[in-house]
mmCIF file of C-alpha atoms in Angstrom:
data_model
loop_
_atom_site.group_PDB
_atom_site.id
_atom_site.type_symbol
_atom_site.label_atom_id
_atom_site.label_comp_id
_atom_site.label_asym_id
_atom_site.label_seq_id
_atom_site.Cartn_x
_atom_site.Cartn_y
_atom_site.Cartn_z
ATOM 1 C CA MET V 1 -61.844 65.437 -44.077
ATOM 2 C CA LYS V 2 -60.222 63.202 -41.498
ATOM 3 C CA VAL V 3 -61.774 61.845 -38.301
ATOM 4 C CA GLU V 4 -59.162 63.575 -36.191
ATOM 5 C CA TYR V 5 -60.569 66.834 -37.547
ATOM 6 C CA ILE V 6 -64.154 66.074 -36.380
ATOM 7 C CA ASN V 7 -63.505 65.141 -32.752
ATOM 8 C CA PRO V 8 -62.092 68.599 -31.761
ATOM 9 C CA PHE V 9 -65.365 70.159 -32.894
ATOM 10 C CA ILE V 10 -67.451 67.632 -30.971
ATOM 11 C CA SER V 11 -65.448 68.125 -27.745
ATOM 12 C CA ALA V 12 -65.379 71.932 -28.198
ATOM 13 C CA THR V 13 -69.174 71.991 -28.565
ATOM 14 C CA THR V 14 -69.888 69.961 -25.445
ATOM 15 C CA ASN V 15 -67.244 71.838 -23.509
ATOM 16 C CA VAL V 16 -68.412 75.326 -24.472
ATOM 17 C CA PHE V 17 -72.104 74.469 -23.691
ATOM 18 C CA ASP V 18 -71.020 72.984 -20.339
ATOM 19 C CA THR V 19 -68.640 75.687 -19.160
ATOM 20 C CA MET V 20 -70.268 78.791 -20.712
ATOM 21 C CA VAL V 21 -73.994 78.146 -20.301
ATOM 22 C CA GLY V 22 -74.036 75.210 -17.799
ATOM 23 C CA THR V 23 -75.833 72.768 -20.101
ATOM 24 C CA GLU V 24 -74.988 69.207 -20.768
ATOM 25 C CA LEU V 25 -75.290 68.125 -24.405
ATOM 26 C CA HIS V 26 -76.155 64.638 -25.574
ATOM 27 C CA ARG V 27 -74.566 63.744 -28.843
ATOM 28 C CA GLY V 28 -76.453 61.959 -31.633
ATOM 29 C CA VAL V 29 -74.977 60.058 -34.585
ATOM 30 C CA PRO V 30 -72.829 62.120 -36.927
ATOM 31 C CA SER V 31 -73.871 61.923 -40.600
ATOM 32 C CA LEU V 32 -72.971 63.241 -43.957
ATOM 33 C CA LYS V 33 -75.532 65.823 -45.050
ATOM 34 C CA ASP V 34 -76.401 66.934 -48.478
ATOM 35 C CA GLY V 35 -79.137 68.701 -50.402
ATOM 36 C CA TYR V 36 -81.556 71.201 -49.070
ATOM 37 C CA GLN V 37 -82.546 70.266 -45.598
ATOM 38 C CA PRO V 38 -83.987 72.964 -43.365
ATOM 39 C CA SER V 39 -81.689 73.928 -40.536
ATOM 40 C CA HIS V 40 -82.844 74.822 -37.060
ATOM 41 C CA GLU V 41 -84.277 78.351 -36.818
ATOM 42 C CA VAL V 42 -81.019 80.052 -35.782
ATOM 43 C CA SER V 43 -77.622 79.290 -37.395
ATOM 44 C CA ALA V 44 -74.285 80.833 -36.508
ATOM 45 C CA VAL V 45 -71.793 80.552 -39.302
ATOM 46 C CA ILE V 46 -68.029 81.003 -38.939
ATOM 47 C CA GLY V 47 -65.360 80.534 -41.507
ATOM 48 C CA LEU V 48 -61.941 78.892 -41.054
ATOM 49 C CA SER V 49 -58.949 79.395 -43.251
ATOM 50 C CA GLY V 50 -55.287 78.455 -43.125
ATOM 51 C CA LYS V 51 -53.765 75.161 -44.258
ATOM 52 C CA ALA V 52 -57.362 73.898 -44.475
ATOM 53 C CA ARG V 53 -60.393 75.994 -45.498
ATOM 54 C CA GLY V 54 -63.662 75.311 -43.858
ATOM 55 C CA THR V 55 -66.927 76.456 -42.403
ATOM 56 C CA VAL V 56 -68.565 75.708 -39.095
ATOM 57 C CA VAL V 57 -72.348 76.107 -38.605
ATOM 58 C CA LEU V 58 -73.960 76.005 -35.173
ATOM 59 C CA SER V 59 -77.636 75.559 -35.813
ATOM 60 C CA VAL V 60 -80.058 75.584 -32.908
ATOM 61 C CA ASP V 61 -83.797 75.672 -32.031
ATOM 62 C CA ARG V 62 -85.250 79.145 -31.263
ATOM 63 C CA GLU V 63 -85.678 78.166 -27.600
ATOM 64 C CA VAL V 64 -82.115 76.940 -27.328
ATOM 65 C CA ALA V 65 -80.856 80.268 -28.786
ATOM 66 C CA ILE V 66 -82.915 82.278 -26.306
ATOM 67 C CA GLN V 67 -81.829 80.208 -23.298
ATOM 68 C CA VAL V 68 -78.188 80.280 -24.320
ATOM 69 C CA ALA V 69 -78.375 84.104 -24.540
ATOM 70 C CA ALA V 70 -80.105 84.236 -21.170
ATOM 71 C CA ALA V 71 -77.387 82.175 -19.585
ATOM 72 C CA LEU V 72 -74.505 84.019 -21.198
ATOM 73 C CA LEU V 73 -75.950 87.485 -20.577
ATOM 74 C CA GLN V 74 -77.527 86.766 -17.193
ATOM 75 C CA GLU V 75 -80.695 88.390 -18.457
ATOM 76 C CA GLN V 76 -83.775 86.960 -20.209
ATOM 77 C CA PRO V 77 -83.981 88.372 -23.789
ATOM 78 C CA ASP V 78 -87.451 89.416 -25.065
ATOM 79 C CA GLY V 79 -87.415 87.106 -28.030
ATOM 80 C CA LEU V 80 -85.080 86.446 -30.860
ATOM 81 C CA ASN V 81 -83.270 89.795 -30.907
ATOM 82 C CA ALA V 82 -79.788 91.192 -31.603
ATOM 83 C CA ASP V 83 -78.558 90.098 -28.135
ATOM 84 C CA VAL V 84 -79.489 86.493 -28.951
ATOM 85 C CA ALA V 85 -77.719 86.777 -32.359
ATOM 86 C CA ASP V 86 -74.643 88.145 -30.688
ATOM 87 C CA ALA V 87 -74.669 85.306 -28.089
ATOM 88 C CA MET V 88 -75.004 82.642 -30.772
ATOM 89 C CA GLY V 89 -72.194 84.194 -32.783
ATOM 90 C CA GLU V 90 -69.995 84.195 -29.661
ATOM 91 C CA MET V 91 -70.870 80.527 -28.979
ATOM 92 C CA ALA V 92 -69.812 79.607 -32.528
ATOM 93 C CA ASN V 93 -66.702 81.706 -32.180
ATOM 94 C CA MET V 94 -65.710 79.886 -28.929
ATOM 95 C CA ILE V 95 -66.434 76.470 -30.390
ATOM 96 C CA ALA V 96 -64.424 77.165 -33.601
ATOM 97 C CA GLY V 97 -61.726 78.753 -31.457
ATOM 98 C CA GLN V 98 -61.297 75.712 -29.205
ATOM 99 C CA ALA V 99 -61.350 73.326 -32.158
ATOM 100 C CA LYS V 100 -58.799 75.493 -33.935
ATOM 101 C CA ALA V 101 -56.542 75.261 -30.915
ATOM 102 C CA GLN V 102 -56.672 71.476 -31.021
ATOM 103 C CA LEU V 103 -55.871 71.461 -34.732
ATOM 104 C CA GLU V 104 -52.841 73.761 -34.324
ATOM 105 C CA HIS V 105 -50.929 72.183 -37.195
ATOM 106 C CA LEU V 106 -53.555 73.461 -39.684
ATOM 107 C CA CYS V 107 -52.662 77.064 -38.689
ATOM 108 C CA MET V 108 -56.266 78.154 -39.037
ATOM 109 C CA SER V 109 -57.762 81.503 -38.295
ATOM 110 C CA LEU V 110 -61.375 82.447 -37.865
ATOM 111 C CA SER V 111 -63.605 84.882 -39.732
ATOM 112 C CA LEU V 112 -66.256 87.004 -37.995
ATOM 113 C CA PRO V 113 -69.363 85.023 -37.216
ATOM 114 C CA THR V 114 -72.672 85.763 -38.973
ATOM 115 C CA VAL V 115 -76.003 84.642 -37.594
ATOM 116 C CA VAL V 116 -78.854 83.488 -39.835
ATOM 117 C CA THR V 117 -82.428 83.512 -38.515
ATOM 118 C CA GLY V 118 -85.617 82.419 -40.286
ATOM 119 C CA LYS V 119 -87.979 79.491 -40.190
ATOM 120 C CA GLY V 120 -87.085 76.921 -42.805
ATOM 121 C CA HIS V 121 -83.836 78.489 -43.916
ATOM 122 C CA CYS V 122 -81.384 76.066 -45.565
ATOM 123 C CA ILE V 123 -77.610 76.255 -45.458
ATOM 124 C CA ASP V 124 -75.737 74.695 -48.332
ATOM 125 C CA PHE V 125 -71.980 74.007 -48.602
ATOM 126 C CA PRO V 126 -69.997 73.621 -51.822
ATOM 127 C CA ARG V 127 -70.590 70.049 -53.068
ATOM 128 C CA ASN V 128 -66.848 69.349 -53.381
ATOM 129 C CA ALA V 129 -66.504 69.974 -49.590
ATOM 130 C CA MET V 130 -67.942 67.097 -47.642
ATOM 131 C CA ARG V 131 -70.052 68.325 -44.722
ATOM 132 C CA ILE V 132 -70.528 66.420 -41.516
ATOM 133 C CA CYS V 133 -73.552 67.087 -39.328
ATOM 134 C CA ILE V 134 -73.295 66.307 -35.592
ATOM 135 C CA PRO V 135 -76.713 66.422 -33.917
ATOM 136 C CA PHE V 136 -76.987 67.193 -30.164
ATOM 137 C CA SER V 137 -79.885 67.529 -27.744
ATOM 138 C CA CYS V 138 -80.134 69.328 -24.388
ATOM 139 C CA GLY V 139 -82.794 70.227 -21.909
ATOM 140 C CA TRP V 140 -83.727 73.307 -23.973
ATOM 141 C CA GLY V 141 -84.157 71.552 -27.300
ATOM 142 C CA SER V 142 -82.057 70.311 -30.161
ATOM 143 C CA LEU V 143 -79.134 71.670 -32.053
ATOM 144 C CA ALA V 144 -76.475 70.545 -34.602
ATOM 145 C CA LEU V 145 -72.986 71.409 -35.466
ATOM 146 C CA GLU V 146 -72.081 71.152 -39.156
ATOM 147 C CA VAL V 147 -68.475 71.226 -40.211
ATOM 148 C CA ALA V 148 -66.786 71.149 -43.634
ATOM 149 C CA LEU V 149 -63.024 71.361 -43.787
ATOM 150 C CA ALA V 150 -61.201 70.866 -47.026
ATOM 151 C CA GLU V 151 -57.607 70.009 -47.719
ATOM 152 C CA SER V 152 -56.434 69.578 -51.248
ATOM 153 C CA SER V 153 -56.033 65.785 -50.884
ATOM 154 C CA ASP V 154 -59.550 65.075 -49.574
ATOM 155 C CA SER V 155 -61.696 62.382 -51.113
ATOM 156 C CA THR V 156 -65.249 61.220 -50.586
ATOM 157 C CA ALA V 157 -64.166 57.685 -49.708
ATOM 158 C CA GLU V 158 -62.076 58.960 -46.825
ATOM 159 C CA VAL V 159 -64.943 61.000 -45.423
ATOM 160 C CA HIS V 160 -67.311 57.999 -45.401
ATOM 161 C CA GLN V 161 -64.753 55.927 -43.531
ATOM 162 C CA ASP V 162 -64.091 58.699 -41.105
ATOM 163 C CA VAL V 163 -67.759 59.369 -40.308
ATOM 164 C CA MET V 164 -68.157 55.690 -39.507
ATOM 165 C CA ALA V 165 -65.094 55.883 -37.231
ATOM 166 C CA ALA V 166 -66.438 59.074 -35.597
ATOM 167 C CA GLN V 167 -69.545 57.259 -34.500
ATOM 168 C CA THR V 168 -67.491 54.901 -32.371
ATOM 169 C CA VAL V 169 -65.477 57.613 -30.591
ATOM 170 C CA MET O 1 -63.829 99.449 -40.818
ATOM 171 C CA LYS O 2 -62.044 101.914 -43.032
ATOM 172 C CA VAL O 3 -63.597 103.432 -46.150
ATOM 173 C CA GLU O 4 -60.671 102.317 -48.289
ATOM 174 C CA TYR O 5 -61.613 98.692 -47.481
ATOM 175 C CA ILE O 6 -65.001 99.069 -49.162
ATOM 176 C CA ASN O 7 -64.049 100.143 -52.665
ATOM 177 C CA PRO O 8 -62.178 96.877 -53.456
ATOM 178 C CA PHE O 9 -65.413 94.973 -52.664
ATOM 179 C CA ILE O 10 -67.503 97.242 -54.870
ATOM 180 C CA SER O 11 -65.149 96.984 -57.873
ATOM 181 C CA ALA O 12 -64.756 93.214 -57.388
ATOM 182 C CA THR O 13 -68.541 92.756 -57.422
ATOM 183 C CA THR O 14 -69.102 94.745 -60.581
ATOM 184 C CA ASN O 15 -66.156 93.147 -62.263
ATOM 185 C CA VAL O 16 -67.138 89.542 -61.375
ATOM 186 C CA PHE O 17 -70.689 90.061 -62.594
ATOM 187 C CA ASP O 18 -69.436 91.708 -65.802
ATOM 188 C CA THR O 19 -66.733 89.207 -66.733
ATOM 189 C CA MET O 20 -68.229 85.975 -65.377
ATOM 190 C CA VAL O 21 -71.926 86.290 -66.200
ATOM 191 C CA GLY O 22 -71.935 89.243 -68.625
ATOM 192 C CA THR O 23 -74.190 91.469 -66.568
ATOM 193 C CA GLU O 24 -73.724 95.126 -65.720
ATOM 194 C CA LEU O 25 -74.509 96.086 -62.262
ATOM 195 C CA HIS O 26 -75.867 99.514 -61.175
ATOM 196 C CA ARG O 27 -74.743 100.491 -57.720
ATOM 197 C CA GLY O 28 -77.001 102.115 -55.159
ATOM 198 C CA VAL O 29 -76.039 104.130 -52.123
ATOM 199 C CA PRO O 30 -73.918 102.184 -49.578
ATOM 200 C CA SER O 31 -75.394 102.286 -46.010
ATOM 201 C CA LEU O 32 -74.708 101.023 -42.545
ATOM 202 C CA LYS O 33 -77.126 98.285 -41.736
ATOM 203 C CA ASP O 34 -78.218 97.001 -38.392
ATOM 204 C CA GLY O 35 -80.987 95.042 -36.816
ATOM 205 C CA TYR O 36 -83.026 92.307 -38.363
ATOM 206 C CA GLN O 37 -83.760 93.233 -41.943
ATOM 207 C CA PRO O 38 -84.712 90.353 -44.280
ATOM 208 C CA SER O 39 -82.050 89.607 -46.894
ATOM 209 C CA HIS O 40 -82.795 88.639 -50.477
ATOM 210 C CA GLU O 41 -83.836 85.036 -50.806
ATOM 211 C CA VAL O 42 -80.348 83.603 -51.518
ATOM 212 C CA SER O 43 -77.249 84.672 -49.532
ATOM 213 C CA ALA O 44 -73.670 83.422 -50.077
ATOM 214 C CA VAL O 45 -71.529 83.901 -47.024
ATOM 215 C CA ILE O 46 -67.712 83.773 -47.029
ATOM 216 C CA GLY O 47 -65.331 84.434 -44.185
ATOM 217 C CA LEU O 48 -62.073 86.417 -44.319
ATOM 218 C CA SER O 49 -59.278 86.087 -41.759
ATOM 219 C CA GLY O 50 -55.745 87.366 -41.518
ATOM 220 C CA LYS O 51 -54.577 90.710 -40.177
ATOM 221 C CA ALA O 52 -58.272 91.633 -40.398
ATOM 222 C CA ARG O 53 -61.257 89.331 -39.697
ATOM 223 C CA GLY O 54 -64.431 89.750 -41.672
ATOM 224 C CA THR O 55 -67.399 88.360 -43.499
ATOM 225 C CA VAL O 56 -68.777 89.042 -46.939
ATOM 226 C CA VAL O 57 -72.397 88.279 -47.772
ATOM 227 C CA LEU O 58 -73.635 88.357 -51.343
ATOM 228 C CA SER O 59 -77.428 88.414 -51.132
ATOM 229 C CA VAL O 60 -79.514 88.161 -54.268
ATOM 230 C CA ASP O 61 -83.075 87.750 -55.502
ATOM 231 C CA ARG O 62 -84.125 84.195 -56.518
ATOM 232 C CA GLU O 63 -84.257 85.126 -60.191
ATOM 233 C CA VAL O 64 -80.766 86.680 -60.033
ATOM 234 C CA ALA O 65 -79.409 83.489 -58.455
ATOM 235 C CA ILE O 66 -81.004 81.285 -61.130
ATOM 236 C CA GLN O 67 -79.787 83.529 -64.017
ATOM 237 C CA VAL O 68 -76.252 83.713 -62.556
ATOM 238 C CA ALA O 69 -76.141 79.947 -62.394
ATOM 239 C CA ALA O 70 -77.522 79.641 -65.950
ATOM 240 C CA ALA O 71 -74.839 82.036 -67.244
ATOM 241 C CA LEU O 72 -71.983 80.357 -65.267
ATOM 242 C CA LEU O 73 -73.025 76.772 -66.074
ATOM 243 C CA GLN O 74 -74.304 77.393 -69.589
ATOM 244 C CA GLU O 75 -77.458 75.489 -68.661
ATOM 245 C CA GLN O 76 -80.804 76.544 -67.275
ATOM 246 C CA PRO O 77 -81.183 75.210 -63.714
ATOM 247 C CA ASP O 78 -84.718 73.804 -62.818
ATOM 248 C CA GLY O 79 -85.231 76.089 -59.848
ATOM 249 C CA LEU O 80 -83.266 76.945 -56.781
ATOM 250 C CA ASN O 81 -81.179 73.732 -56.582
ATOM 251 C CA ALA O 82 -77.660 72.711 -55.519
ATOM 252 C CA ASP O 83 -76.205 73.909 -58.831
ATOM 253 C CA VAL O 84 -77.523 77.457 -58.119
ATOM 254 C CA ALA O 85 -76.162 77.271 -54.540
ATOM 255 C CA ASP O 86 -72.785 76.215 -55.864
ATOM 256 C CA ALA O 87 -72.801 78.972 -58.470
ATOM 257 C CA MET O 88 -73.598 81.609 -55.859
ATOM 258 C CA GLY O 89 -70.880 80.281 -53.535
ATOM 259 C CA GLU O 90 -68.410 80.521 -56.401
ATOM 260 C CA MET O 91 -69.476 84.131 -57.195
ATOM 261 C CA ALA O 92 -68.931 85.093 -53.538
ATOM 262 C CA ASN O 93 -65.628 83.310 -53.595
ATOM 263 C CA MET O 94 -64.479 85.240 -56.710
ATOM 264 C CA ILE O 95 -65.645 88.592 -55.337
ATOM 265 C CA ALA O 96 -63.923 88.069 -51.982
ATOM 266 C CA GLY O 97 -60.844 86.749 -53.749
ATOM 267 C CA GLN O 98 -60.516 89.790 -55.950
ATOM 268 C CA ALA O 99 -61.110 92.171 -53.081
ATOM 269 C CA LYS O 100 -58.602 90.264 -50.959
ATOM 270 C CA ALA O 101 -55.964 90.691 -53.687
ATOM 271 C CA GLN O 102 -56.539 94.421 -53.662
ATOM 272 C CA LEU O 103 -56.124 94.451 -49.807
ATOM 273 C CA GLU O 104 -52.880 92.508 -49.972
ATOM 274 C CA HIS O 105 -51.443 94.227 -46.848
ATOM 275 C CA LEU O 106 -54.153 92.607 -44.686
ATOM 276 C CA CYS O 107 -52.846 89.100 -45.648
ATOM 277 C CA MET O 108 -56.320 87.661 -45.636
ATOM 278 C CA SER O 109 -57.408 84.166 -46.598
ATOM 279 C CA LEU O 110 -60.901 82.919 -47.424
ATOM 280 C CA SER O 111 -63.075 80.361 -45.757
ATOM 281 C CA LEU O 112 -65.297 78.013 -47.736
ATOM 282 C CA PRO O 113 -68.514 79.730 -48.820
ATOM 283 C CA THR O 114 -71.884 78.658 -47.424
ATOM 284 C CA VAL O 115 -75.176 79.508 -49.157
ATOM 285 C CA VAL O 116 -78.341 80.294 -47.238
ATOM 286 C CA THR O 117 -81.746 80.020 -48.907
ATOM 287 C CA GLY O 118 -85.119 80.777 -47.490
ATOM 288 C CA LYS O 119 -87.726 83.550 -47.866
ATOM 289 C CA GLY O 120 -87.388 86.177 -45.216
ATOM 290 C CA HIS O 121 -84.135 84.895 -43.687
ATOM 291 C CA CYS O 122 -82.114 87.526 -41.814
ATOM 292 C CA ILE O 123 -78.305 87.666 -41.544
ATOM 293 C CA ASP O 124 -76.846 89.384 -38.544
ATOM 294 C CA PHE O 125 -73.272 90.379 -37.822
ATOM 295 C CA PRO O 126 -71.673 90.963 -34.408
ATOM 296 C CA ARG O 127 -72.692 94.424 -33.242
ATOM 297 C CA ASN O 128 -69.075 95.425 -32.623
ATOM 298 C CA ALA O 129 -68.243 94.865 -36.304
ATOM 299 C CA MET O 130 -69.471 97.731 -38.488
ATOM 300 C CA ARG O 131 -71.374 96.308 -41.443
ATOM 301 C CA ILE O 132 -71.763 98.090 -44.754
ATOM 302 C CA CYS O 133 -74.452 97.180 -47.231
ATOM 303 C CA ILE O 134 -73.912 98.028 -50.895
ATOM 304 C CA PRO O 135 -77.130 97.606 -52.964
ATOM 305 C CA PHE O 136 -76.920 96.847 -56.701
ATOM 306 C CA SER O 137 -79.465 96.247 -59.403
ATOM 307 C CA CYS O 138 -79.219 94.503 -62.769
ATOM 308 C CA GLY O 139 -81.552 93.345 -65.538
ATOM 309 C CA TRP O 140 -82.417 90.161 -63.595
ATOM 310 C CA GLY O 141 -83.343 91.891 -60.277
ATOM 311 C CA SER O 142 -81.683 93.284 -57.253
ATOM 312 C CA LEU O 143 -78.864 92.184 -54.963
ATOM 313 C CA ALA O 144 -76.629 93.495 -52.226
ATOM 314 C CA LEU O 145 -73.123 92.960 -50.922
ATOM 315 C CA GLU O 146 -72.647 93.280 -47.215
ATOM 316 C CA VAL O 147 -69.177 93.514 -45.768
ATOM 317 C CA ALA O 148 -67.893 93.676 -42.231
ATOM 318 C CA LEU O 149 -64.137 93.796 -41.684
ATOM 319 C CA ALA O 150 -62.400 94.317 -38.302
ATOM 320 C CA GLU O 151 -58.696 94.754 -37.905
ATOM 321 C CA SER O 152 -57.266 92.410 -35.253
ATOM 322 C CA SER O 153 -56.868 95.190 -32.768
ATOM 323 C CA ASP O 154 -60.594 96.068 -33.236
ATOM 324 C CA SER O 155 -61.752 92.718 -32.059
ATOM 325 C CA THR O 156 -61.770 91.055 -28.642
ATOM 326 C CA ALA O 157 -63.048 87.741 -30.103
ATOM 327 C CA GLU O 158 -59.552 86.216 -30.445
ATOM 328 C CA VAL O 159 -58.867 86.985 -26.784
ATOM 329 C CA HIS O 160 -62.079 85.178 -25.786
ATOM 330 C CA GLN O 161 -61.020 82.169 -27.863
ATOM 331 C CA ASP O 162 -57.616 82.074 -26.349
ATOM 332 C CA VAL O 163 -58.992 82.269 -22.800
ATOM 333 C CA MET O 164 -61.401 79.486 -23.601
ATOM 334 C CA ALA O 165 -58.726 77.356 -25.164
ATOM 335 C CA ALA O 166 -56.441 77.903 -22.197
ATOM 336 C CA GLN O 167 -59.251 76.762 -19.819
ATOM 337 C CA THR O 168 -59.409 73.384 -21.561
ATOM 338 C CA VAL O 169 -55.705 72.592 -21.643
#
């Protein structure tokens, strides 16, 4: 996974939160993530396929999910319900869609989003696909975008270098 | 989602369990599923895109996941670890791959699988995508395959993406 593949996801995330729900995100330090680490309580998962295969997971605190839905739907949801899940799926869809547009040469298309809820759930990727976790925070709480994108020539060494480079972007 | 899209997923599931891990599945009655119903403890999610966009979720009991991994890897895993997650991702990949081959006219390709673990986690699909749940049982426990597949003209998601992408140009 190359650094030029990560930045479109970072800029898409900050842009979608800014334009769609009026919230400024502060980015933390990207890292490689492995093993079973609990995700935030709500995770929207969307698949990418084309000249690269990948997965994007937008994982957010319960309160972030509820406030995102309130802002998108212009109505306060009564807890973590199907409206909130739909809103989170749509956010992941827009983020992946914008990133895809910036990575036009990979000719990727998107799957339908699925939304996972549950305290302490973990999301694991195949070990041969390096996964990069980009943490963010905002006034509502914290969230993270996790991206794995595999081309046939990927190697672990490249990913380590690219994550280091991404931190300086 | 058309009924003729479901049978390839059913036959792929029984075939992959039979040929890859030597286990006969007994199929229950397919149903439409909505709302927050807890999934089995381990869910492998894989995205489909092409002339139809979709998601496939293979959701299994903890014991089924462990025994599937043991059979695939020829080694007993010490609990619900990364080997088990990889094995479940690979099972979902093979099931979606076989179903895709039977639905050749939809020109679909697969995303990377992700594997969700956690007691009581729920997986939600967009409400505009009809989701079909096919329950199965086997000697190790119970499992289910959930499929949502929307032909491109069924979905407004791509339009949203394109609008969003256009706004950032």
